Amino acid sequence: MKYLLSAALALVLWSACQNTPATTTTTAATPPAPAFDSLAEKAAVTAAVRGFFDWYSKYMQTPDFGNEKYNFVDYETPHPALKPAALEAYLGQFVKGGFVGQAFVQRQKAFYQKAAVLWQKEEKGDIPSGMDADPFFCAQDDVAEYYKKATVDVQFTAPDKATATLDLTDPTMMYKLPVYLQKENGKWLYVATQCDLGIE
C-alpha cells in the first residue's frame, strides 16, 4: 500500500509539471549608450578646435595663403565668378593640414556655390558677397591671439557632432562664437565657425 501511495504521488507531481507552462527568463543584453559625452571626448573636441586655429594662424603666414593658384574668385569677368579648380586646390590645403575632413569640404563648396549666385548681380569692383571677413575667425583682421586665449565649452548634438562655444570675452571682443565639429574615422575635425557672412 505504501508503494502504491508513493507511485500515485509521483504520478500527480509529474502531471503537474507537464501542465505548468515553461517560463524561460531570457535577459536580452541592452547595449550601453555610447559614452560620447565624456571628459575624454570633450578634451578631444577642445584639442581639435585649438589645433585647427593654431594651424590656420600659421598657414596665414605662409606664401601659400596668398598664392594665386588658390585664388578661387575670378575678378576678370564682368561679375565675380567661382573658379572650381582653384577652390578644390584651396580646400585641399586645409585637408592636408589634418584638422578638417569631408564635412568641411562639402560645407565650404556649398557656401561658395551659393555666394557665386549672388556674385552674378554684383560689380567686379566691389567685395563679393561672403568675402568681406575671414570665414573661420569671423573677423577682418588676424585675431588668432584671441582664439588661443578663449575658453571652450563643448556640447554634443550627436555621438559624432559637437558644438564648441569659444568665449572670446576681451575688452575689444565681447562675444561668444560657436564652432562646429564632426567625428570622421574616429577623429574630431573642424567643420565651420558660425559666422554671419550674408550667405547662410
mmCIF file with all atom_site columns, C-alpha atoms in Angstrom:
data_model
loop_
_atom_site.group_PDB
_atom_site.id
_atom_site.type_symbol
_atom_site.label_atom_id
_atom_site.label_alt_id
_atom_site.label_comp_id
_atom_site.label_asym_id
_atom_site.label_entity_id
_atom_site.label_seq_id
_atom_site.pdbx_PDB_ins_code
_atom_site.Cartn_x
_atom_site.Cartn_y
_atom_site.Cartn_z
_atom_site.occupancy
_atom_site.B_iso_or_equiv
_atom_site.pdbx_formal_charge
_atom_site.auth_seq_id
_atom_site.auth_comp_id
_atom_site.auth_asym_id
_atom_site.auth_atom_id
_atom_site.pdbx_PDB_model_num
ATOM 1   C CA . MET A 1 1   ? 0.000  0.000  0.000   1.00 0.00 ? 1   MET A CA 1
ATOM 2   C CA . LYS A 1 2   ? 2.867  2.328  0.841   1.00 0.00 ? 2   LYS A CA 1
ATOM 3   C CA . TYR A 1 3   ? 4.356  1.728  -2.579  1.00 0.00 ? 3   TYR A CA 1
ATOM 4   C CA . LEU A 1 4   ? 1.001  2.453  -4.275  1.00 0.00 ? 4   LEU A CA 1
ATOM 5   C CA . LEU A 1 5   ? 0.722  5.816  -2.493  1.00 0.00 ? 5   LEU A CA 1
ATOM 6   C CA . SER A 1 6   ? 4.276  6.741  -3.429  1.00 0.00 ? 6   SER A CA 1
ATOM 7   C CA . ALA A 1 7   ? 3.645  5.843  -7.066  1.00 0.00 ? 7   ALA A CA 1
ATOM 8   C CA . ALA A 1 8   ? 0.373  7.826  -7.109  1.00 0.00 ? 8   ALA A CA 1
ATOM 9   C CA . LEU A 1 9   ? 2.092  10.875 -5.596  1.00 0.00 ? 9   LEU A CA 1
ATOM 10  C CA . ALA A 1 10  ? 4.879  10.684 -8.139  1.00 0.00 ? 10  ALA A CA 1
ATOM 11  C CA . LEU A 1 11  ? 2.301  10.479 -10.950 1.00 0.00 ? 11  LEU A CA 1
ATOM 12  C CA . VAL A 1 12  ? 0.452  13.566 -9.672  1.00 0.00 ? 12  VAL A CA 1
ATOM 13  C CA . LEU A 1 13  ? 3.677  15.548 -9.383  1.00 0.00 ? 13  LEU A CA 1
ATOM 14  C CA . TRP A 1 14  ? 4.756  14.507 -12.896 1.00 0.00 ? 14  TRP A CA 1
ATOM 15  C CA . SER A 1 15  ? 1.372  15.529 -14.305 1.00 0.00 ? 15  SER A CA 1
ATOM 16  C CA . ALA A 1 16  ? 1.525  18.903 -12.567 1.00 0.00 ? 16  ALA A CA 1
ATOM 17  C CA . CYS A 1 17  ? 4.942  19.548 -14.038 1.00 0.00 ? 17  CYS A CA 1
ATOM 18  C CA . GLN A 1 18  ? 3.667  18.737 -17.518 1.00 0.00 ? 18  GLN A CA 1
ATOM 19  C CA . ASN A 1 19  ? 0.768  21.231 -17.234 1.00 0.00 ? 19  ASN A CA 1
ATOM 20  C CA . THR A 1 20  ? 2.833  24.119 -15.870 1.00 0.00 ? 20  THR A CA 1
ATOM 21  C CA . PRO A 1 21  ? 3.877  26.452 -18.689 1.00 0.00 ? 21  PRO A CA 1
ATOM 22  C CA . ALA A 1 22  ? 7.599  26.726 -19.099 1.00 0.00 ? 22  ALA A CA 1
ATOM 23  C CA . THR A 1 23  ? 8.949  30.099 -18.058 1.00 0.00 ? 23  THR A CA 1
ATOM 24  C CA . THR A 1 24  ? 12.265 30.882 -19.618 1.00 0.00 ? 24  THR A CA 1
ATOM 25  C CA . THR A 1 25  ? 13.920 34.027 -18.459 1.00 0.00 ? 25  THR A CA 1
ATOM 26  C CA . THR A 1 26  ? 15.878 35.462 -21.323 1.00 0.00 ? 26  THR A CA 1
ATOM 27  C CA . THR A 1 27  ? 17.573 38.706 -20.456 1.00 0.00 ? 27  THR A CA 1
ATOM 28  C CA . ALA A 1 28  ? 18.394 40.431 -23.709 1.00 0.00 ? 28  ALA A CA 1
ATOM 29  C CA . ALA A 1 29  ? 21.633 42.317 -23.226 1.00 0.00 ? 29  ALA A CA 1
ATOM 30  C CA . THR A 1 30  ? 20.957 46.043 -23.673 1.00 0.00 ? 30  THR A CA 1
ATOM 31  C CA . PRO A 1 31  ? 23.977 47.654 -25.284 1.00 0.00 ? 31  PRO A CA 1
ATOM 32  C CA . PRO A 1 32  ? 25.313 50.543 -23.254 1.00 0.00 ? 32  PRO A CA 1
ATOM 33  C CA . ALA A 1 33  ? 24.689 54.028 -24.606 1.00 0.00 ? 33  ALA A CA 1
ATOM 34  C CA . PRO A 1 34  ? 27.729 55.418 -26.395 1.00 0.00 ? 34  PRO A CA 1
ATOM 35  C CA . ALA A 1 35  ? 29.867 57.314 -23.932 1.00 0.00 ? 35  ALA A CA 1
ATOM 36  C CA . PHE A 1 36  ? 30.460 60.257 -26.260 1.00 0.00 ? 36  PHE A CA 1
ATOM 37  C CA . ASP A 1 37  ? 29.654 62.912 -23.671 1.00 0.00 ? 37  ASP A CA 1
ATOM 38  C CA . SER A 1 38  ? 32.703 62.251 -21.542 1.00 0.00 ? 38  SER A CA 1
ATOM 39  C CA . LEU A 1 39  ? 35.636 64.250 -20.294 1.00 0.00 ? 39  LEU A CA 1
ATOM 40  C CA . ALA A 1 40  ? 37.930 62.450 -22.737 1.00 0.00 ? 40  ALA A CA 1
ATOM 41  C CA . GLU A 1 41  ? 35.686 63.252 -25.715 1.00 0.00 ? 41  GLU A CA 1
ATOM 42  C CA . LYS A 1 42  ? 35.337 66.875 -24.639 1.00 0.00 ? 42  LYS A CA 1
ATOM 43  C CA . ALA A 1 43  ? 39.103 67.113 -24.333 1.00 0.00 ? 43  ALA A CA 1
ATOM 44  C CA . ALA A 1 44  ? 39.457 65.671 -27.852 1.00 0.00 ? 44  ALA A CA 1
ATOM 45  C CA . VAL A 1 45  ? 36.997 68.232 -29.257 1.00 0.00 ? 45  VAL A CA 1
ATOM 46  C CA . THR A 1 46  ? 38.793 71.072 -27.487 1.00 0.00 ? 46  THR A CA 1
ATOM 47  C CA . ALA A 1 47  ? 42.126 69.856 -28.852 1.00 0.00 ? 47  ALA A CA 1
ATOM 48  C CA . ALA A 1 48  ? 40.647 69.723 -32.367 1.00 0.00 ? 48  ALA A CA 1
ATOM 49  C CA . VAL A 1 49  ? 39.384 73.311 -32.084 1.00 0.00 ? 49  VAL A CA 1
ATOM 50  C CA . ARG A 1 50  ? 42.682 74.643 -30.796 1.00 0.00 ? 50  ARG A CA 1
ATOM 51  C CA . GLY A 1 51  ? 44.615 72.547 -33.300 1.00 0.00 ? 51  GLY A CA 1
ATOM 52  C CA . PHE A 1 52  ? 42.683 73.922 -36.252 1.00 0.00 ? 52  PHE A CA 1
ATOM 53  C CA . PHE A 1 53  ? 43.019 77.579 -35.270 1.00 0.00 ? 53  PHE A CA 1
ATOM 54  C CA . ASP A 1 54  ? 46.690 77.145 -34.420 1.00 0.00 ? 54  ASP A CA 1
ATOM 55  C CA . TRP A 1 55  ? 47.305 75.538 -37.832 1.00 0.00 ? 55  TRP A CA 1
ATOM 56  C CA . TYR A 1 56  ? 45.252 78.178 -39.643 1.00 0.00 ? 56  TYR A CA 1
ATOM 57  C CA . SER A 1 57  ? 47.009 81.126 -37.985 1.00 0.00 ? 57  SER A CA 1
ATOM 58  C CA . LYS A 1 58  ? 50.348 79.636 -39.072 1.00 0.00 ? 58  LYS A CA 1
ATOM 59  C CA . TYR A 1 59  ? 49.058 78.880 -42.571 1.00 0.00 ? 59  TYR A CA 1
ATOM 60  C CA . MET A 1 60  ? 48.066 82.533 -42.951 1.00 0.00 ? 60  MET A CA 1
ATOM 61  C CA . GLN A 1 61  ? 51.746 83.460 -42.598 1.00 0.00 ? 61  GLN A CA 1
ATOM 62  C CA . THR A 1 62  ? 52.918 81.177 -45.427 1.00 0.00 ? 62  THR A CA 1
ATOM 63  C CA . PRO A 1 63  ? 53.336 82.113 -49.122 1.00 0.00 ? 63  PRO A CA 1
ATOM 64  C CA . ASP A 1 64  ? 50.616 79.566 -49.980 1.00 0.00 ? 64  ASP A CA 1
ATOM 65  C CA . PHE A 1 65  ? 47.975 81.689 -48.261 1.00 0.00 ? 65  PHE A CA 1
ATOM 66  C CA . GLY A 1 66  ? 48.155 84.428 -50.884 1.00 0.00 ? 66  GLY A CA 1
ATOM 67  C CA . ASN A 1 67  ? 49.196 82.201 -53.768 1.00 0.00 ? 67  ASN A CA 1
ATOM 68  C CA . GLU A 1 68  ? 47.326 82.982 -56.981 1.00 0.00 ? 68  GLU A CA 1
ATOM 69  C CA . LYS A 1 69  ? 46.742 79.304 -57.722 1.00 0.00 ? 69  LYS A CA 1
ATOM 70  C CA . TYR A 1 70  ? 44.463 79.169 -54.665 1.00 0.00 ? 70  TYR A CA 1
ATOM 71  C CA . ASN A 1 71  ? 42.539 82.318 -55.634 1.00 0.00 ? 71  ASN A CA 1
ATOM 72  C CA . PHE A 1 72  ? 39.139 80.800 -56.415 1.00 0.00 ? 72  PHE A CA 1
ATOM 73  C CA . VAL A 1 73  ? 37.378 84.062 -57.359 1.00 0.00 ? 73  VAL A CA 1
ATOM 74  C CA . ASP A 1 74  ? 37.717 85.262 -60.939 1.00 0.00 ? 74  ASP A CA 1
ATOM 75  C CA . TYR A 1 75  ? 37.721 89.069 -60.960 1.00 0.00 ? 75  TYR A CA 1
ATOM 76  C CA . GLU A 1 76  ? 38.430 89.373 -64.678 1.00 0.00 ? 76  GLU A CA 1
ATOM 77  C CA . THR A 1 77  ? 34.850 88.625 -65.718 1.00 0.00 ? 77  THR A CA 1
ATOM 78  C CA . PRO A 1 78  ? 32.050 91.269 -65.788 1.00 0.00 ? 78  PRO A CA 1
ATOM 79  C CA . HIS A 1 79  ? 30.877 89.868 -62.457 1.00 0.00 ? 79  HIS A CA 1
ATOM 80  C CA . PRO A 1 80  ? 32.928 87.896 -59.913 1.00 0.00 ? 80  PRO A CA 1
ATOM 81  C CA . ALA A 1 81  ? 32.872 84.186 -60.746 1.00 0.00 ? 81  ALA A CA 1
ATOM 82  C CA . LEU A 1 82  ? 33.861 80.998 -58.962 1.00 0.00 ? 82  LEU A CA 1
ATOM 83  C CA . LYS A 1 83  ? 36.873 79.033 -60.212 1.00 0.00 ? 83  LYS A CA 1
ATOM 84  C CA . PRO A 1 84  ? 36.057 75.444 -59.155 1.00 0.00 ? 84  PRO A CA 1
ATOM 85  C CA . ALA A 1 85  ? 39.533 74.007 -59.774 1.00 0.00 ? 85  ALA A CA 1
ATOM 86  C CA . ALA A 1 86  ? 41.161 76.730 -57.667 1.00 0.00 ? 86  ALA A CA 1
ATOM 87  C CA . LEU A 1 87  ? 38.593 76.178 -54.912 1.00 0.00 ? 87  LEU A CA 1
ATOM 88  C CA . GLU A 1 88  ? 39.438 72.450 -54.909 1.00 0.00 ? 88  GLU A CA 1
ATOM 89  C CA . ALA A 1 89  ? 43.143 73.294 -54.604 1.00 0.00 ? 89  ALA A CA 1
ATOM 90  C CA . TYR A 1 90  ? 42.447 75.811 -51.824 1.00 0.00 ? 90  TYR A CA 1
ATOM 91  C CA . LEU A 1 91  ? 40.365 73.343 -49.809 1.00 0.00 ? 91  LEU A CA 1
ATOM 92  C CA . GLY A 1 92  ? 42.996 70.678 -50.426 1.00 0.00 ? 92  GLY A CA 1
ATOM 93  C CA . GLN A 1 93  ? 45.461 72.789 -48.442 1.00 0.00 ? 93  GLN A CA 1
ATOM 94  C CA . PHE A 1 94  ? 43.145 72.585 -45.439 1.00 0.00 ? 94  PHE A CA 1
ATOM 95  C CA . VAL A 1 95  ? 42.703 68.829 -45.754 1.00 0.00 ? 95  VAL A CA 1
ATOM 96  C CA . LYS A 1 96  ? 46.497 68.430 -45.856 1.00 0.00 ? 96  LYS A CA 1
ATOM 97  C CA . GLY A 1 97  ? 46.689 70.321 -42.563 1.00 0.00 ? 97  GLY A CA 1
ATOM 98  C CA . GLY A 1 98  ? 44.955 67.377 -40.880 1.00 0.00 ? 98  GLY A CA 1
ATOM 99  C CA . PHE A 1 99  ? 42.320 69.299 -38.903 1.00 0.00 ? 99  PHE A CA 1
ATOM 100 C CA . VAL A 1 100 ? 39.411 69.164 -41.375 1.00 0.00 ? 100 VAL A CA 1
ATOM 101 C CA . GLY A 1 101 ? 37.621 66.427 -43.305 1.00 0.00 ? 101 GLY A CA 1
ATOM 102 C CA . GLN A 1 102 ? 34.911 65.890 -45.881 1.00 0.00 ? 102 GLN A CA 1
ATOM 103 C CA . ALA A 1 103 ? 32.211 67.682 -43.860 1.00 0.00 ? 103 ALA A CA 1
ATOM 104 C CA . PHE A 1 104 ? 34.343 70.839 -44.001 1.00 0.00 ? 104 PHE A CA 1
ATOM 105 C CA . VAL A 1 105 ? 34.999 70.483 -47.740 1.00 0.00 ? 105 VAL A CA 1
ATOM 106 C CA . GLN A 1 106 ? 31.328 69.936 -48.603 1.00 0.00 ? 106 GLN A CA 1
ATOM 107 C CA . ARG A 1 107 ? 30.187 72.844 -46.444 1.00 0.00 ? 107 ARG A CA 1
ATOM 108 C CA . GLN A 1 108 ? 32.745 75.203 -47.988 1.00 0.00 ? 108 GLN A CA 1
ATOM 109 C CA . LYS A 1 109 ? 31.780 74.194 -51.520 1.00 0.00 ? 109 LYS A CA 1
ATOM 110 C CA . ALA A 1 110 ? 28.085 74.705 -50.779 1.00 0.00 ? 110 ALA A CA 1
ATOM 111 C CA . PHE A 1 111 ? 28.824 78.112 -49.238 1.00 0.00 ? 111 PHE A CA 1
ATOM 112 C CA . TYR A 1 112 ? 30.762 79.413 -52.241 1.00 0.00 ? 112 TYR A CA 1
ATOM 113 C CA . GLN A 1 113 ? 28.314 77.974 -54.744 1.00 0.00 ? 113 GLN A CA 1
ATOM 114 C CA . LYS A 1 114 ? 25.560 79.981 -53.023 1.00 0.00 ? 114 LYS A CA 1
ATOM 115 C CA . ALA A 1 115 ? 27.794 83.037 -52.955 1.00 0.00 ? 115 ALA A CA 1
ATOM 116 C CA . ALA A 1 116 ? 28.586 82.694 -56.676 1.00 0.00 ? 116 ALA A CA 1
ATOM 117 C CA . VAL A 1 117 ? 24.877 83.007 -57.478 1.00 0.00 ? 117 VAL A CA 1
ATOM 118 C CA . LEU A 1 118 ? 24.815 86.376 -55.694 1.00 0.00 ? 118 LEU A CA 1
ATOM 119 C CA . TRP A 1 119 ? 28.004 87.463 -57.426 1.00 0.00 ? 119 TRP A CA 1
ATOM 120 C CA . GLN A 1 120 ? 26.230 87.412 -60.780 1.00 0.00 ? 120 GLN A CA 1
ATOM 121 C CA . LYS A 1 121 ? 24.389 90.578 -59.718 1.00 0.00 ? 121 LYS A CA 1
ATOM 122 C CA . GLU A 1 122 ? 27.443 92.303 -58.245 1.00 0.00 ? 122 GLU A CA 1
ATOM 123 C CA . GLU A 1 123 ? 30.025 94.539 -59.879 1.00 0.00 ? 123 GLU A CA 1
ATOM 124 C CA . LYS A 1 124 ? 33.541 93.192 -60.098 1.00 0.00 ? 124 LYS A CA 1
ATOM 125 C CA . GLY A 1 125 ? 34.994 96.242 -58.347 1.00 0.00 ? 125 GLY A CA 1
ATOM 126 C CA . ASP A 1 126 ? 33.018 95.508 -55.189 1.00 0.00 ? 126 ASP A CA 1
ATOM 127 C CA . ILE A 1 127 ? 33.869 92.978 -52.488 1.00 0.00 ? 127 ILE A CA 1
ATOM 128 C CA . PRO A 1 128 ? 31.854 89.865 -53.415 1.00 0.00 ? 128 PRO A CA 1
ATOM 129 C CA . SER A 1 129 ? 29.218 88.627 -51.001 1.00 0.00 ? 129 SER A CA 1
ATOM 130 C CA . GLY A 1 130 ? 30.658 86.365 -48.342 1.00 0.00 ? 130 GLY A CA 1
ATOM 131 C CA . MET A 1 131 ? 34.207 87.612 -48.861 1.00 0.00 ? 131 MET A CA 1
ATOM 132 C CA . ASP A 1 132 ? 34.368 90.650 -46.579 1.00 0.00 ? 132 ASP A CA 1
ATOM 133 C CA . ALA A 1 133 ? 35.548 88.740 -43.491 1.00 0.00 ? 133 ALA A CA 1
ATOM 134 C CA . ASP A 1 134 ? 37.568 85.664 -42.651 1.00 0.00 ? 134 ASP A CA 1
ATOM 135 C CA . PRO A 1 135 ? 35.059 82.766 -42.561 1.00 0.00 ? 135 PRO A CA 1
ATOM 136 C CA . PHE A 1 136 ? 36.932 80.910 -39.809 1.00 0.00 ? 136 PHE A CA 1
ATOM 137 C CA . PHE A 1 137 ? 37.914 83.741 -37.464 1.00 0.00 ? 137 PHE A CA 1
ATOM 138 C CA . CYS A 1 138 ? 34.734 85.713 -38.269 1.00 0.00 ? 138 CYS A CA 1
ATOM 139 C CA . ALA A 1 139 ? 36.805 88.872 -38.438 1.00 0.00 ? 139 ALA A CA 1
ATOM 140 C CA . GLN A 1 140 ? 38.516 91.147 -40.934 1.00 0.00 ? 140 GLN A CA 1
ATOM 141 C CA . ASP A 1 141 ? 41.795 91.045 -39.039 1.00 0.00 ? 141 ASP A CA 1
ATOM 142 C CA . ASP A 1 142 ? 44.063 88.297 -37.752 1.00 0.00 ? 142 ASP A CA 1
ATOM 143 C CA . VAL A 1 143 ? 42.611 87.611 -34.320 1.00 0.00 ? 143 VAL A CA 1
ATOM 144 C CA . ALA A 1 144 ? 44.461 84.351 -33.672 1.00 0.00 ? 144 ALA A CA 1
ATOM 145 C CA . GLU A 1 145 ? 45.677 85.581 -30.280 1.00 0.00 ? 145 GLU A CA 1
ATOM 146 C CA . TYR A 1 146 ? 42.102 85.875 -29.023 1.00 0.00 ? 146 TYR A CA 1
ATOM 147 C CA . TYR A 1 147 ? 41.340 82.328 -30.102 1.00 0.00 ? 147 TYR A CA 1
ATOM 148 C CA . LYS A 1 148 ? 44.369 80.977 -28.281 1.00 0.00 ? 148 LYS A CA 1
ATOM 149 C CA . LYS A 1 149 ? 43.156 82.512 -25.015 1.00 0.00 ? 149 LYS A CA 1
ATOM 150 C CA . ALA A 1 150 ? 39.466 81.652 -25.467 1.00 0.00 ? 150 ALA A CA 1
ATOM 151 C CA . THR A 1 151 ? 37.818 79.189 -23.136 1.00 0.00 ? 151 THR A CA 1
ATOM 152 C CA . VAL A 1 152 ? 35.952 76.345 -24.840 1.00 0.00 ? 152 VAL A CA 1
ATOM 153 C CA . ASP A 1 153 ? 32.613 74.896 -23.773 1.00 0.00 ? 153 ASP A CA 1
ATOM 154 C CA . VAL A 1 154 ? 31.732 71.645 -25.563 1.00 0.00 ? 154 VAL A CA 1
ATOM 155 C CA . GLN A 1 155 ? 28.195 70.359 -26.157 1.00 0.00 ? 155 GLN A CA 1
ATOM 156 C CA . PHE A 1 156 ? 27.405 67.211 -28.136 1.00 0.00 ? 156 PHE A CA 1
ATOM 157 C CA . THR A 1 157 ? 24.478 67.238 -30.561 1.00 0.00 ? 157 THR A CA 1
ATOM 158 C CA . ALA A 1 158 ? 25.069 63.608 -31.622 1.00 0.00 ? 158 ALA A CA 1
ATOM 159 C CA . PRO A 1 159 ? 27.730 60.960 -30.996 1.00 0.00 ? 159 PRO A CA 1
ATOM 160 C CA . ASP A 1 160 ? 29.668 62.305 -33.991 1.00 0.00 ? 160 ASP A CA 1
ATOM 161 C CA . LYS A 1 161 ? 28.758 66.005 -33.835 1.00 0.00 ? 161 LYS A CA 1
ATOM 162 C CA . ALA A 1 162 ? 29.711 68.702 -31.364 1.00 0.00 ? 162 ALA A CA 1
ATOM 163 C CA . THR A 1 163 ? 29.466 72.455 -30.900 1.00 0.00 ? 163 THR A CA 1
ATOM 164 C CA . ALA A 1 164 ? 32.366 74.133 -29.158 1.00 0.00 ? 164 ALA A CA 1
ATOM 165 C CA . THR A 1 165 ? 31.484 77.618 -27.940 1.00 0.00 ? 165 THR A CA 1
ATOM 166 C CA . LEU A 1 166 ? 34.528 79.859 -27.734 1.00 0.00 ? 166 LEU A CA 1
ATOM 167 C CA . ASP A 1 167 ? 34.325 82.605 -25.145 1.00 0.00 ? 167 ASP A CA 1
ATOM 168 C CA . LEU A 1 168 ? 36.257 85.468 -26.701 1.00 0.00 ? 168 LEU A CA 1
ATOM 169 C CA . THR A 1 169 ? 35.380 87.925 -23.948 1.00 0.00 ? 169 THR A CA 1
ATOM 170 C CA . ASP A 1 170 ? 38.016 90.643 -24.019 1.00 0.00 ? 170 ASP A CA 1
ATOM 171 C CA . PRO A 1 171 ? 37.949 94.440 -23.776 1.00 0.00 ? 171 PRO A CA 1
ATOM 172 C CA . THR A 1 172 ? 37.897 94.616 -27.585 1.00 0.00 ? 172 THR A CA 1
ATOM 173 C CA . MET A 1 173 ? 35.973 91.412 -28.405 1.00 0.00 ? 173 MET A CA 1
ATOM 174 C CA . MET A 1 174 ? 32.915 90.784 -26.261 1.00 0.00 ? 174 MET A CA 1
ATOM 175 C CA . TYR A 1 175 ? 31.171 87.780 -27.718 1.00 0.00 ? 175 TYR A CA 1
ATOM 176 C CA . LYS A 1 176 ? 30.907 84.008 -27.838 1.00 0.00 ? 176 LYS A CA 1
ATOM 177 C CA . LEU A 1 177 ? 31.348 82.102 -31.045 1.00 0.00 ? 177 LEU A CA 1
ATOM 178 C CA . PRO A 1 178 ? 30.021 78.607 -31.870 1.00 0.00 ? 178 PRO A CA 1
ATOM 179 C CA . VAL A 1 179 ? 32.356 76.287 -33.752 1.00 0.00 ? 179 VAL A CA 1
ATOM 180 C CA . TYR A 1 180 ? 31.051 73.063 -35.295 1.00 0.00 ? 180 TYR A CA 1
ATOM 181 C CA . LEU A 1 181 ? 32.961 69.798 -35.330 1.00 0.00 ? 181 LEU A CA 1
ATOM 182 C CA . GLN A 1 182 ? 32.329 66.318 -36.646 1.00 0.00 ? 182 GLN A CA 1
ATOM 183 C CA . LYS A 1 183 ? 33.934 62.987 -35.938 1.00 0.00 ? 183 LYS A CA 1
ATOM 184 C CA . GLU A 1 184 ? 35.250 61.291 -39.071 1.00 0.00 ? 184 GLU A CA 1
ATOM 185 C CA . ASN A 1 185 ? 37.054 57.950 -38.946 1.00 0.00 ? 185 ASN A CA 1
ATOM 186 C CA . GLY A 1 186 ? 37.322 58.219 -35.174 1.00 0.00 ? 186 GLY A CA 1
ATOM 187 C CA . LYS A 1 187 ? 38.841 61.720 -35.161 1.00 0.00 ? 187 LYS A CA 1
ATOM 188 C CA . TRP A 1 188 ? 37.232 65.043 -34.251 1.00 0.00 ? 188 TRP A CA 1
ATOM 189 C CA . LEU A 1 189 ? 37.627 67.587 -37.067 1.00 0.00 ? 189 LEU A CA 1
ATOM 190 C CA . TYR A 1 190 ? 36.733 71.239 -37.587 1.00 0.00 ? 190 TYR A CA 1
ATOM 191 C CA . VAL A 1 191 ? 33.704 71.863 -39.833 1.00 0.00 ? 191 VAL A CA 1
ATOM 192 C CA . ALA A 1 192 ? 32.828 75.552 -39.560 1.00 0.00 ? 192 ALA A CA 1
ATOM 193 C CA . THR A 1 193 ? 32.576 78.650 -37.425 1.00 0.00 ? 193 THR A CA 1
ATOM 194 C CA . GLN A 1 194 ? 29.135 80.216 -37.128 1.00 0.00 ? 194 GLN A CA 1
ATOM 195 C CA . CYS A 1 195 ? 29.693 83.493 -38.962 1.00 0.00 ? 195 CYS A CA 1
ATOM 196 C CA . ASP A 1 196 ? 27.099 85.817 -40.430 1.00 0.00 ? 196 ASP A CA 1
ATOM 197 C CA . LEU A 1 197 ? 28.586 86.469 -43.862 1.00 0.00 ? 197 LEU A CA 1
ATOM 198 C CA . GLY A 1 198 ? 25.302 87.164 -45.604 1.00 0.00 ? 198 GLY A CA 1
ATOM 199 C CA . ILE A 1 199 ? 25.152 83.829 -47.426 1.00 0.00 ? 199 ILE A CA 1
ATOM 200 C CA . GLU A 1 200 ? 23.555 81.361 -44.979 1.00 0.00 ? 200 GLU A CA 1
#
